[in-house]
Structures are given as C-alpha cells and as structure tokens.
PDB file of C-alpha atoms in Angstrom:
ATOM      1  CA  MET A   1      -5.274  31.429   4.280  1.00 41.00           C
ATOM      2  CA  GLY A   2      -1.469  31.026   3.946  1.00 46.00           C
ATOM      3  CA  SER A   3       0.474  28.014   4.957  1.00 48.00           C
ATOM      4  CA  ARG A   4       1.288  27.651   8.618  1.00 57.00           C
ATOM      5  CA  VAL A   5       4.725  26.134   7.669  1.00 64.00           C
ATOM      6  CA  GLU A   6       7.135  26.577   4.943  1.00 77.00           C
ATOM      7  CA  VAL A   7       6.263  23.527   2.861  1.00 83.00           C
ATOM      8  CA  LEU A   8       8.143  24.652  -0.241  1.00 87.00           C
ATOM      9  CA  ASN A   9      10.836  27.235   0.027  1.00 87.00           C
ATOM     10  CA  ASP A  10      12.031  29.688  -2.633  1.00 84.00           C
ATOM     11  CA  HIS A  11      14.726  27.200  -4.063  1.00 86.00           C
ATOM     12  CA  GLY A  12      11.982  24.510  -4.561  1.00 85.00           C
ATOM     13  CA  TYR A  13      12.935  22.330  -1.641  1.00 92.00           C
ATOM     14  CA  ARG A  14      10.369  20.872   0.758  1.00 93.00           C
ATOM     15  CA  SER A  15      10.813  20.837   4.594  1.00 88.00           C
ATOM     16  CA  ASP A  16      12.594  17.369   4.421  1.00 91.00           C
ATOM     17  CA  GLY A  17      14.928  18.388   1.576  1.00 93.00           C
ATOM     18  CA  ARG A  18      13.111  16.727  -1.271  1.00 95.00           C
ATOM     19  CA  ARG A  19      12.004  18.397  -4.653  1.00 94.00           C
ATOM     20  CA  GLN A  20       8.301  18.660  -5.537  1.00 93.00           C
ATOM     21  CA  PHE A  21       8.022  15.253  -7.177  1.00 95.00           C
ATOM     22  CA  GLU A  22      10.720  13.329  -5.264  1.00 97.00           C
ATOM     23  CA  LEU A  23       9.575  10.297  -3.404  1.00 98.00           C
ATOM     24  CA  ARG A  24      10.623   9.297  -0.032  1.00 98.00           C
ATOM     25  CA  ASP A  25      13.089   6.277   0.393  1.00 97.00           C
ATOM     26  CA  ILE A  26      11.043   2.927   0.272  1.00 98.00           C
ATOM     27  CA  GLY A  27      12.096   0.005   2.225  1.00 98.00           C
ATOM     28  CA  ILE A  28      10.800  -3.456   1.705  1.00 98.00           C
ATOM     29  CA  ASP A  29      11.288  -6.641   3.832  1.00 97.00           C
ATOM     30  CA  LEU A  30       9.593  -9.839   2.572  1.00 96.00           C
ATOM     31  CA  SER A  31      11.038 -12.184   5.122  1.00 89.00           C
ATOM     32  CA  GLN A  32       8.259 -14.567   6.521  1.00 81.00           C
ATOM     33  CA  GLN A  33       6.540 -13.797   9.765  1.00 77.00           C
ATOM     34  CA  ASN A  34       5.854 -16.787  11.978  1.00 74.00           C
ATOM     35  CA  PHE A  35       2.010 -17.283  11.743  1.00 87.00           C
ATOM     36  CA  ALA A  36       1.316 -15.776   8.184  1.00 93.00           C
ATOM     37  CA  ASP A  37       1.027 -17.338   4.808  1.00 95.00           C
ATOM     38  CA  GLY A  38       2.730 -14.297   3.419  1.00 95.00           C
ATOM     39  CA  SER A  39       3.827 -10.929   4.897  1.00 96.00           C
ATOM     40  CA  ALA A  40       5.711  -7.699   4.257  1.00 97.00           C
ATOM     41  CA  ILE A  41       7.171  -4.895   6.152  1.00 97.00           C
ATOM     42  CA  ILE A  42       7.161  -1.743   4.102  1.00 98.00           C
ATOM     43  CA  SER A  43       8.292   1.833   4.804  1.00 98.00           C
ATOM     44  CA  HIS A  44       7.782   5.067   2.934  1.00 98.00           C
ATOM     45  CA  GLY A  45      10.204   7.448   4.660  1.00 97.00           C
ATOM     46  CA  LEU A  46       9.532   7.256   8.380  1.00 97.00           C
ATOM     47  CA  THR A  47       6.025   5.639   7.823  1.00 98.00           C
ATOM     48  CA  GLN A  48       6.167   1.804   8.416  1.00 98.00           C
ATOM     49  CA  VAL A  49       3.608  -0.796   8.229  1.00 98.00           C
ATOM     50  CA  LEU A  50       3.519  -4.578   8.599  1.00 97.00           C
ATOM     51  CA  VAL A  51       1.072  -6.588   6.622  1.00 98.00           C
ATOM     52  CA  SER A  52       0.297 -10.264   7.273  1.00 97.00           C
ATOM     53  CA  VAL A  53      -1.892 -12.474   5.002  1.00 97.00           C
ATOM     54  CA  LEU A  54      -3.627 -15.622   5.987  1.00 96.00           C
ATOM     55  CA  GLY A  55      -5.504 -17.902   3.570  1.00 92.00           C
ATOM     56  CA  PRO A  56      -7.448 -18.654   1.407  1.00 95.00           C
ATOM     57  CA  ARG A  57      -8.889 -20.814   4.219  1.00 93.00           C
ATOM     58  CA  GLU A  58     -12.371 -21.778   5.442  1.00 90.00           C
ATOM     59  CA  ALA A  59     -14.582 -18.895   6.301  1.00 85.00           C
ATOM     60  CA  LYS A  60     -14.997 -18.403  10.087  1.00 80.00           C
ATOM     61  CA  SER A  61     -18.818 -18.269   9.815  1.00 82.00           C
ATOM     62  CA  ARG A  62     -21.498 -18.993   7.465  1.00 84.00           C
ATOM     63  CA  SER A  63     -22.401 -15.304   7.225  1.00 83.00           C
ATOM     64  CA  GLN A  64     -18.911 -14.630   5.868  1.00 82.00           C
ATOM     65  CA  THR A  65     -19.235 -17.344   3.131  1.00 89.00           C
ATOM     66  CA  ILE A  66     -19.716 -16.358  -0.447  1.00 92.00           C
ATOM     67  CA  HIS A  67     -20.530 -19.488  -2.706  1.00 92.00           C
ATOM     68  CA  ASP A  68     -18.670 -18.226  -5.851  1.00 95.00           C
ATOM     69  CA  ARG A  69     -15.761 -16.362  -4.581  1.00 95.00           C
ATOM     70  CA  ALA A  70     -13.546 -15.680  -1.563  1.00 96.00           C
ATOM     71  CA  ASN A  71     -14.434 -13.152   1.014  1.00 96.00           C
ATOM     72  CA  ILE A  72     -11.772 -10.544   1.787  1.00 97.00           C
ATOM     73  CA  ASN A  73     -11.394  -9.517   5.446  1.00 96.00           C
ATOM     74  CA  VAL A  74      -9.175  -6.512   6.335  1.00 97.00           C
ATOM     75  CA  GLU A  75      -8.357  -5.681  10.107  1.00 97.00           C
ATOM     76  CA  LEU A  76      -6.140  -2.645  10.590  1.00 97.00           C
ATOM     77  CA  ASN A  77      -4.500  -1.768  13.950  1.00 95.00           C
ATOM     78  CA  VAL A  78      -2.440   1.360  14.749  1.00 94.00           C
ATOM     79  CA  ALA A  79       0.182   0.768  17.301  1.00 89.00           C
ATOM     80  CA  ALA A  80      -0.022   3.143  20.245  1.00 86.00           C
ATOM     81  CA  PHE A  81       3.697   4.068  19.939  1.00 82.00           C
ATOM     82  CA  SER A  82       3.327   4.940  16.292  1.00 75.00           C
ATOM     83  CA  THR A  83       2.229   8.528  16.720  1.00 70.00           C
ATOM     84  CA  GLY A  84       2.633  11.393  19.091  1.00 62.00           C
ATOM     85  CA  GLU A  85      -1.200  11.344  19.816  1.00 59.00           C
ATOM     86  CA  ARG A  86      -1.938  10.611  23.487  1.00 51.00           C
ATOM     87  CA  ARG A  87      -5.381   9.106  22.400  1.00 55.00           C
ATOM     88  CA  ARG A  88      -5.266   5.350  21.716  1.00 58.00           C
ATOM     89  CA  ARG A  89      -7.227   4.355  18.706  1.00 60.00           C
ATOM     90  CA  SER A  90      -9.320   1.183  18.896  1.00 64.00           C
ATOM     91  CA  LYS A  91      -9.896  -0.955  16.007  1.00 61.00           C
ATOM     92  CA  ASN A  92     -13.515   0.285  15.955  1.00 69.00           C
ATOM     93  CA  ASP A  93     -12.207   3.897  15.500  1.00 86.00           C
ATOM     94  CA  LYS A  94     -14.119   5.469  12.644  1.00 90.00           C
ATOM     95  CA  ARG A  95     -10.795   6.489  10.997  1.00 90.00           C
ATOM     96  CA  ILE A  96      -9.365   2.990  11.192  1.00 94.00           C
ATOM     97  CA  LEU A  97     -12.592   1.404   9.943  1.00 95.00           C
ATOM     98  CA  GLU A  98     -12.538   3.718   6.939  1.00 95.00           C
ATOM     99  CA  MET A  99      -8.963   2.924   6.239  1.00 96.00           C
ATOM    100  CA  ALA A 100      -9.749  -0.987   6.236  1.00 97.00           C
ATOM    101  CA  ALA A 101     -12.700  -0.470   4.030  1.00 97.00           C
ATOM    102  CA  ALA A 102     -10.516   1.500   1.445  1.00 97.00           C
ATOM    103  CA  ILE A 103      -7.898  -1.213   1.489  1.00 98.00           C
ATOM    104  CA  ARG A 104     -10.635  -3.970   1.067  1.00 98.00           C
ATOM    105  CA  SER A 105     -12.285  -1.904  -1.789  1.00 97.00           C
ATOM    106  CA  THR A 106      -8.925  -1.469  -3.554  1.00 97.00           C
ATOM    107  CA  PHE A 107      -8.146  -5.115  -3.599  1.00 98.00           C
ATOM    108  CA  GLU A 108     -11.622  -6.570  -4.395  1.00 96.00           C
ATOM    109  CA  PRO A 109     -10.979  -6.079  -8.229  1.00 95.00           C
ATOM    110  CA  VAL A 110      -7.444  -7.231  -7.956  1.00 97.00           C
ATOM    111  CA  ILE A 111      -7.382 -10.604  -6.072  1.00 98.00           C
ATOM    112  CA  GLN A 112      -8.715 -13.341  -8.180  1.00 97.00           C
ATOM    113  CA  THR A 113     -11.296 -14.318  -5.710  1.00 97.00           C
ATOM    114  CA  ASN A 114     -13.287 -16.466  -8.040  1.00 96.00           C
ATOM    115  CA  LEU A 115     -10.544 -19.092  -7.716  1.00 96.00           C
ATOM    116  CA  PHE A 116     -11.391 -19.712  -4.154  1.00 95.00           C
ATOM    117  CA  PRO A 117     -15.141 -20.085  -3.506  1.00 95.00           C
ATOM    118  CA  ARG A 118     -16.560 -20.376  -0.052  1.00 94.00           C
ATOM    119  CA  SER A 119     -13.264 -19.282   1.474  1.00 95.00           C
ATOM    120  CA  GLN A 120     -11.770 -16.358   3.297  1.00 96.00           C
ATOM    121  CA  ILE A 121      -8.570 -14.226   2.820  1.00 97.00           C
ATOM    122  CA  ASP A 122      -7.570 -12.461   5.978  1.00 97.00           C
ATOM    123  CA  ILE A 123      -5.398  -9.261   5.662  1.00 98.00           C
ATOM    124  CA  TYR A 124      -3.924  -8.017   8.828  1.00 97.00           C
ATOM    125  CA  VAL A 125      -2.430  -4.500   8.710  1.00 98.00           C
ATOM    126  CA  GLN A 126      -0.201  -3.040  11.637  1.00 97.00           C
ATOM    127  CA  VAL A 127       0.907   0.501  11.438  1.00 97.00           C
ATOM    128  CA  LEU A 128       4.243   0.622  13.316  1.00 97.00           C
ATOM    129  CA  GLN A 129       5.195   4.228  12.504  1.00 97.00           C
ATOM    130  CA  GLN A 130       3.355   7.241  11.157  1.00 96.00           C
ATOM    131  CA  ASP A 131       4.739  10.183   9.152  1.00 96.00           C
ATOM    132  CA  GLY A 132       2.191  10.657   6.545  1.00 96.00           C
ATOM    133  CA  GLY A 133       1.077   8.446   3.498  1.00 97.00           C
ATOM    134  CA  VAL A 134      -0.256   5.797   5.833  1.00 97.00           C
ATOM    135  CA  LEU A 135      -2.908   4.586   3.517  1.00 98.00           C
ATOM    136  CA  GLN A 136      -0.554   4.417   0.580  1.00 98.00           C
ATOM    137  CA  THR A 137       1.976   2.398   2.681  1.00 98.00           C
ATOM    138  CA  CYS A 138      -0.876  -0.006   3.822  1.00 98.00           C
ATOM    139  CA  ILE A 139      -1.997  -0.580   0.144  1.00 98.00           C
ATOM    140  CA  ASN A 140       1.567  -1.077  -1.102  1.00 98.00           C
ATOM    141  CA  GLY A 141       2.355  -3.508   1.659  1.00 98.00           C
ATOM    142  CA  THR A 142      -0.842  -5.442   1.220  1.00 98.00           C
ATOM    143  CA  THR A 143       0.068  -5.946  -2.507  1.00 98.00           C
ATOM    144  CA  LEU A 144       3.454  -7.356  -1.422  1.00 98.00           C
ATOM    145  CA  ALA A 145       2.117  -9.589   1.333  1.00 98.00           C
ATOM    146  CA  LEU A 146      -0.446 -11.065  -0.975  1.00 98.00           C
ATOM    147  CA  ILE A 147       2.114 -11.938  -3.532  1.00 97.00           C
ATOM    148  CA  ASN A 148       4.392 -13.286  -0.895  1.00 95.00           C
ATOM    149  CA  ALA A 149       1.419 -15.496   0.254  1.00 95.00           C
ATOM    150  CA  GLY A 150       1.044 -16.814  -3.415  1.00 95.00           C
ATOM    151  CA  ILE A 151      -2.473 -15.482  -3.902  1.00 97.00           C
ATOM    152  CA  PRO A 152      -3.089 -14.728  -7.505  1.00 97.00           C
ATOM    153  CA  LEU A 153      -3.699 -11.129  -8.573  1.00 97.00           C
ATOM    154  CA  ASN A 154      -4.750  -9.409 -11.661  1.00 97.00           C
ATOM    155  CA  ASP A 155      -2.175  -6.745 -11.304  1.00 97.00           C
ATOM    156  CA  PHE A 156      -0.171  -4.912  -8.528  1.00 97.00           C
ATOM    157  CA  ALA A 157      -1.970  -2.196  -6.639  1.00 98.00           C
ATOM    158  CA  CYS A 158       0.335   0.723  -6.108  1.00 98.00           C
ATOM    159  CA  ALA A 159      -0.666   3.758  -4.169  1.00 98.00           C
ATOM    160  CA  ILE A 160       0.647   7.326  -3.611  1.00 98.00           C
ATOM    161  CA  THR A 161      -0.522  10.450  -1.844  1.00 97.00           C
ATOM    162  CA  CYS A 162      -0.381  13.803  -3.619  1.00 96.00           C
ATOM    163  CA  GLY A 163      -1.164  17.309  -2.722  1.00 94.00           C
ATOM    164  CA  ALA A 164      -1.153  20.893  -3.912  1.00 91.00           C
ATOM    165  CA  HIS A 165       0.624  23.834  -2.347  1.00 88.00           C
ATOM    166  CA  SER A 166      -0.466  26.987  -3.964  1.00 83.00           C
ATOM    167  CA  THR A 167       0.178  26.157  -7.728  1.00 81.00           C
ATOM    168  CA  SER A 168       2.861  23.550  -6.950  1.00 88.00           C
ATOM    169  CA  PRO A 169       1.840  19.841  -6.799  1.00 94.00           C
ATOM    170  CA  LEU A 170       3.670  17.568  -4.456  1.00 96.00           C
ATOM    171  CA  LEU A 171       3.982  13.856  -4.355  1.00 97.00           C
ATOM    172  CA  ASP A 172       4.482  11.330  -1.316  1.00 98.00           C
ATOM    173  CA  LEU A 173       3.407  13.819   1.441  1.00 96.00           C
ATOM    174  CA  SER A 174       4.890  13.764   5.002  1.00 96.00           C
ATOM    175  CA  LEU A 175       2.642  14.289   7.922  1.00 94.00           C
ATOM    176  CA  LEU A 176       3.642  17.878   8.166  1.00 93.00           C
ATOM    177  CA  GLU A 177       2.452  18.407   4.584  1.00 94.00           C
ATOM    178  CA  GLU A 178      -0.680  16.332   4.896  1.00 93.00           C
ATOM    179  CA  ASN A 179      -1.697  18.528   7.985  1.00 92.00           C
ATOM    180  CA  ASP A 180      -1.303  21.720   5.823  1.00 90.00           C
ATOM    181  CA  LEU A 181      -2.319  20.932   2.264  1.00 91.00           C
ATOM    182  CA  PRO A 182      -5.286  19.666   0.394  1.00 91.00           C
ATOM    183  CA  HIS A 183      -4.407  16.020  -0.857  1.00 93.00           C
ATOM    184  CA  MET A 184      -5.584  12.763  -1.916  1.00 94.00           C
ATOM    185  CA  THR A 185      -4.516   9.066  -2.071  1.00 97.00           C
ATOM    186  CA  ILE A 186      -4.697   7.226  -5.302  1.00 97.00           C
ATOM    187  CA  ALA A 187      -4.193   3.545  -5.968  1.00 98.00           C
ATOM    188  CA  MET A 188      -3.423   2.580  -9.545  1.00 97.00           C
ATOM    189  CA  LEU A 189      -3.019  -0.825 -11.475  1.00 97.00           C
ATOM    190  CA  PRO A 190       0.125  -0.544 -13.610  1.00 97.00           C
ATOM    191  CA  LYS A 191      -0.665  -3.039 -16.285  1.00 94.00           C
ATOM    192  CA  THR A 192      -3.954  -1.287 -17.475  1.00 93.00           C
ATOM    193  CA  GLY A 193      -3.347   2.178 -15.918  1.00 93.00           C
ATOM    194  CA  ARG A 194      -6.799   1.818 -14.247  1.00 95.00           C
ATOM    195  CA  VAL A 195      -7.370   3.591 -10.863  1.00 96.00           C
ATOM    196  CA  THR A 196      -8.912   1.386  -8.244  1.00 96.00           C
ATOM    197  CA  LEU A 197      -9.008   4.061  -5.446  1.00 96.00           C
ATOM    198  CA  VAL A 198      -9.275   7.808  -5.081  1.00 95.00           C
ATOM    199  CA  THR A 199      -9.793   9.131  -1.568  1.00 94.00           C
ATOM    200  CA  MET A 200      -9.827  12.823  -0.447  1.00 89.00           C
ATOM    201  CA  GLU A 201     -10.041  13.914   3.092  1.00 77.00           C
ATOM    202  CA  THR A 202      -9.779  17.608   2.165  1.00 81.00           C
ATOM    203  CA  ARG A 203     -11.235  19.814  -0.526  1.00 83.00           C
ATOM    204  CA  LEU A 204      -9.185  20.065  -3.688  1.00 82.00           C
ATOM    205  CA  HIS A 205     -10.027  22.494  -6.540  1.00 81.00           C
ATOM    206  CA  VAL A 206     -11.215  20.552  -9.653  1.00 83.00           C
ATOM    207  CA  ASP A 207      -8.712  22.356 -11.825  1.00 83.00           C
ATOM    208  CA  ARG A 208      -5.855  20.716  -9.910  1.00 87.00           C
ATOM    209  CA  PHE A 209      -7.205  17.146  -9.960  1.00 90.00           C
ATOM    210  CA  GLU A 210      -6.286  16.143 -13.571  1.00 91.00           C
ATOM    211  CA  GLU A 211      -2.705  17.260 -13.011  1.00 92.00           C
ATOM    212  CA  LEU A 212      -2.265  15.546  -9.709  1.00 94.00           C
ATOM    213  CA  LEU A 213      -3.997  12.383 -11.091  1.00 94.00           C
ATOM    214  CA  GLY A 214      -1.391  12.259 -13.912  1.00 95.00           C
ATOM    215  CA  LEU A 215       1.546  12.706 -11.705  1.00 96.00           C
ATOM    216  CA  ALA A 216       0.125   9.974  -9.354  1.00 96.00           C
ATOM    217  CA  LEU A 217      -0.089   7.508 -12.180  1.00 96.00           C
ATOM    218  CA  GLU A 218       3.607   8.241 -13.087  1.00 97.00           C
ATOM    219  CA  ALA A 219       4.645   7.814  -9.466  1.00 97.00           C
ATOM    220  CA  GLY A 220       2.715   4.517  -9.245  1.00 97.00           C
ATOM    221  CA  ASN A 221       4.660   3.218 -12.125  1.00 97.00           C
ATOM    222  CA  VAL A 222       7.951   4.146 -10.374  1.00 97.00           C
ATOM    223  CA  LEU A 223       6.708   2.227  -7.171  1.00 98.00           C
ATOM    224  CA  HIS A 224       5.619  -0.661  -9.241  1.00 98.00           C
ATOM    225  CA  GLU A 225       9.324  -1.066 -10.403  1.00 97.00           C
ATOM    226  CA  GLU A 226      10.623  -0.946  -6.945  1.00 97.00           C
ATOM    227  CA  MET A 227       7.923  -3.574  -5.772  1.00 98.00           C
ATOM    228  CA  LYS A 228       8.845  -5.775  -8.567  1.00 97.00           C
ATOM    229  CA  LEU A 229      12.555  -5.737  -7.701  1.00 97.00           C
ATOM    230  CA  ALA A 230      11.825  -6.652  -4.134  1.00 96.00           C
ATOM    231  CA  ILE A 231       9.611  -9.579  -5.194  1.00 95.00           C
ATOM    232  CA  ASP A 232      12.182 -10.782  -7.761  1.00 95.00           C
ATOM    233  CA  LYS A 233      14.918 -10.518  -5.165  1.00 93.00           C
ATOM    234  CA  ARG A 234      12.832 -12.561  -2.575  1.00 91.00           C
ATOM    235  CA  SER A 235      12.091 -15.206  -5.306  1.00 90.00           C
ATOM    236  CA  ARG A 236      15.694 -15.604  -6.193  1.00 90.00           C
ATOM    237  CA  THR A 237      16.549 -16.038  -2.375  1.00 88.00           C
ATOM    238  CA  LEU A 238      13.887 -18.797  -2.091  1.00 85.00           C
ATOM    239  CA  VAL A 239      15.111 -20.610  -5.288  1.00 86.00           C
ATOM    240  CA  ALA A 240      18.746 -20.572  -3.995  1.00 85.00           C
ATOM    241  CA  ALA A 241      17.551 -22.068  -0.670  1.00 83.00           C
ATOM    242  CA  MET A 242      15.709 -24.674  -2.842  1.00 80.00           C
ATOM    243  CA  LYS A 243      18.785 -25.525  -4.851  1.00 74.00           C
ATOM    244  CA  ILE A 244      20.687 -26.229  -1.450  1.00 71.00           C
ATOM    245  CA  THR A 245      17.982 -28.558  -0.356  1.00 67.00           C
ATOM    246  CA  TRP A 246      17.201 -30.154  -3.822  1.00 64.00           C
ATOM    247  CA  PRO A 247      20.146 -29.783  -6.089  1.00 65.00           C
ATOM    248  CA  GLY A 248      19.164 -29.389  -9.675  1.00 59.00           C
ATOM    249  CA  VAL A 249      16.399 -26.908  -9.198  1.00 54.00           C
ATOM    250  CA  GLY A 250      16.825 -24.394 -12.001  1.00 52.00           C
ATOM    251  CA  GLU A 251      16.895 -20.576 -11.995  1.00 50.00           C
ATOM    252  CA  ASP A 252      14.114 -20.863 -14.741  1.00 55.00           C
ATOM    253  CA  LEU A 253      11.700 -20.825 -11.686  1.00 52.00           C
ATOM    254  CA  VAL A 254      12.303 -17.155 -11.221  1.00 50.00           C
ATOM    255  CA  GLU A 255      12.453 -16.170 -14.926  1.00 51.00           C
ATOM    256  CA  LYS A 256       8.829 -15.285 -14.918  1.00 50.00           C
ATOM    257  CA  ASP A 257       7.304 -11.959 -15.968  1.00 49.00           C
ATOM    258  CA  PHE A 258       6.433  -9.745 -12.889  1.00 46.00           C
ATOM    259  CA  ASP A 259       4.547  -7.132 -14.890  1.00 47.00           C
ATOM    260  CA  HIS A 260       1.237  -8.424 -13.641  1.00 48.00           C
TER     261      HIS A 260
END
C-alpha cells in the first residue's frame, strides 16, 4: 500500500523540510527543578519532555529493596495537553507502562547501581509535547537528568528513532512519519558502541534492519556530542557560581573528560 502522505518528495525533502538523515533541532535545559536531585528538559523538534531524578534514597518498601544494588523506579506521565487525542492516558495505560519499562531496561546496565545497595533511584518522566520520537526524547532526557543528579553512569545512553520509506531510510521521525512508516527506536552507548535497547512497534523488513541500525549508531554519536556540550556548559555555570561564593575555586573542576 502506498504512503497516505508525501513523506519524501522528489527533491529529497521531508514534510518538515529536512533531508533524509537530518535530525530535528535539540533543546536542552539543565536548570534545577525545585524538588529534584537532578532534572532536564529536552526537546527534539516539537516533542518536549521533563525528567526529574530523586535519589539514591531509602527504598519505599521492603519489597522494593535489593540487598546488593539500587532499585530503579520509572514513572511516566503524559500531559493531557501534549497531544491532539481526546482520550486521557492514565499512568496504568498499557502504552505508558511499556515505555516506562523500556526506559528502565535501557538504564539498568548504565547506572552503577552496585554503588548504592538497598536504595532506590526514582526517575519521573513527564511528556509535555508530542510530535514523534517520544521514547527517544525520554531516554535522552533521563541520561541528562541522571548526570545532573550526580548519579554515576557507565556511559551515556543516546536514543534515536529511524524508519524506512520505500528504499529511503529516515532518521528522527516526526509524528506524521511515525504514523505512516515502519520504524524502530534504538538506544546506544557511545563509548562502547553497544546497543542497550531496540524496540519496534511496526514490522520492518530484515534487509533494512542492518542499514537502519548503522545509521542510528551514527546519529547516536551526534546526539552524544550535543548532550556532552550541554553538560559541560552546565558544569561551567555551576563552577562560576562557586567561584563567586568561594573565591579561588579553580576551573580545573570542569576539565574532566565527559566521554563516559
């Protein structure tokens, strides 16, 4: 069956004016939210997510306590105004529970949970606007919020959505493209090149998978650089504030390697 919309025109441009492999503008705000130990507001195009991290702290119940590592708790909420849907999604909605589980499984091998036995790390994800790539935005925002909270990670987790239009692969899909194309979301670890999540909600021909995976890994490295720049800028802002409060604090505090 043919596409219902013109996803890619004869000149190689998508409906929003981007080329095949062009990513949407990314916006990152790491200013601290009131109650959180670390937070991040991130946008990929018109999709925007707020992630808040609390902990490590004492587990809320004995059933959630793990004796040799921290338990990771993820709660996801979709704001009623974030989408054109009339139906309000509760936090027990199947789609929301699946996304929360995907975020948790992505970060279980990334967070150094062994450093915090018998504790809990709470990750609260609020979807503010939706225009495709919601899961990738949630994962990238969670990486930034965890770093902002000072929680040690083995690596960044960088996620991207990719799809196939006829013989043309596309990166960072909008909602219009997601609704019309087979696609998948991939989360990768830039330091090792390992993939920590692959999720597909539509069928994708096996012959296209390897090509899309390679493109997603390249895009993940691009996002990694953007995220590192945001973390570095935030660190320098904090150090500058410390120098005002405590004169003599050196710039060497931020001369660390953010490749991890």
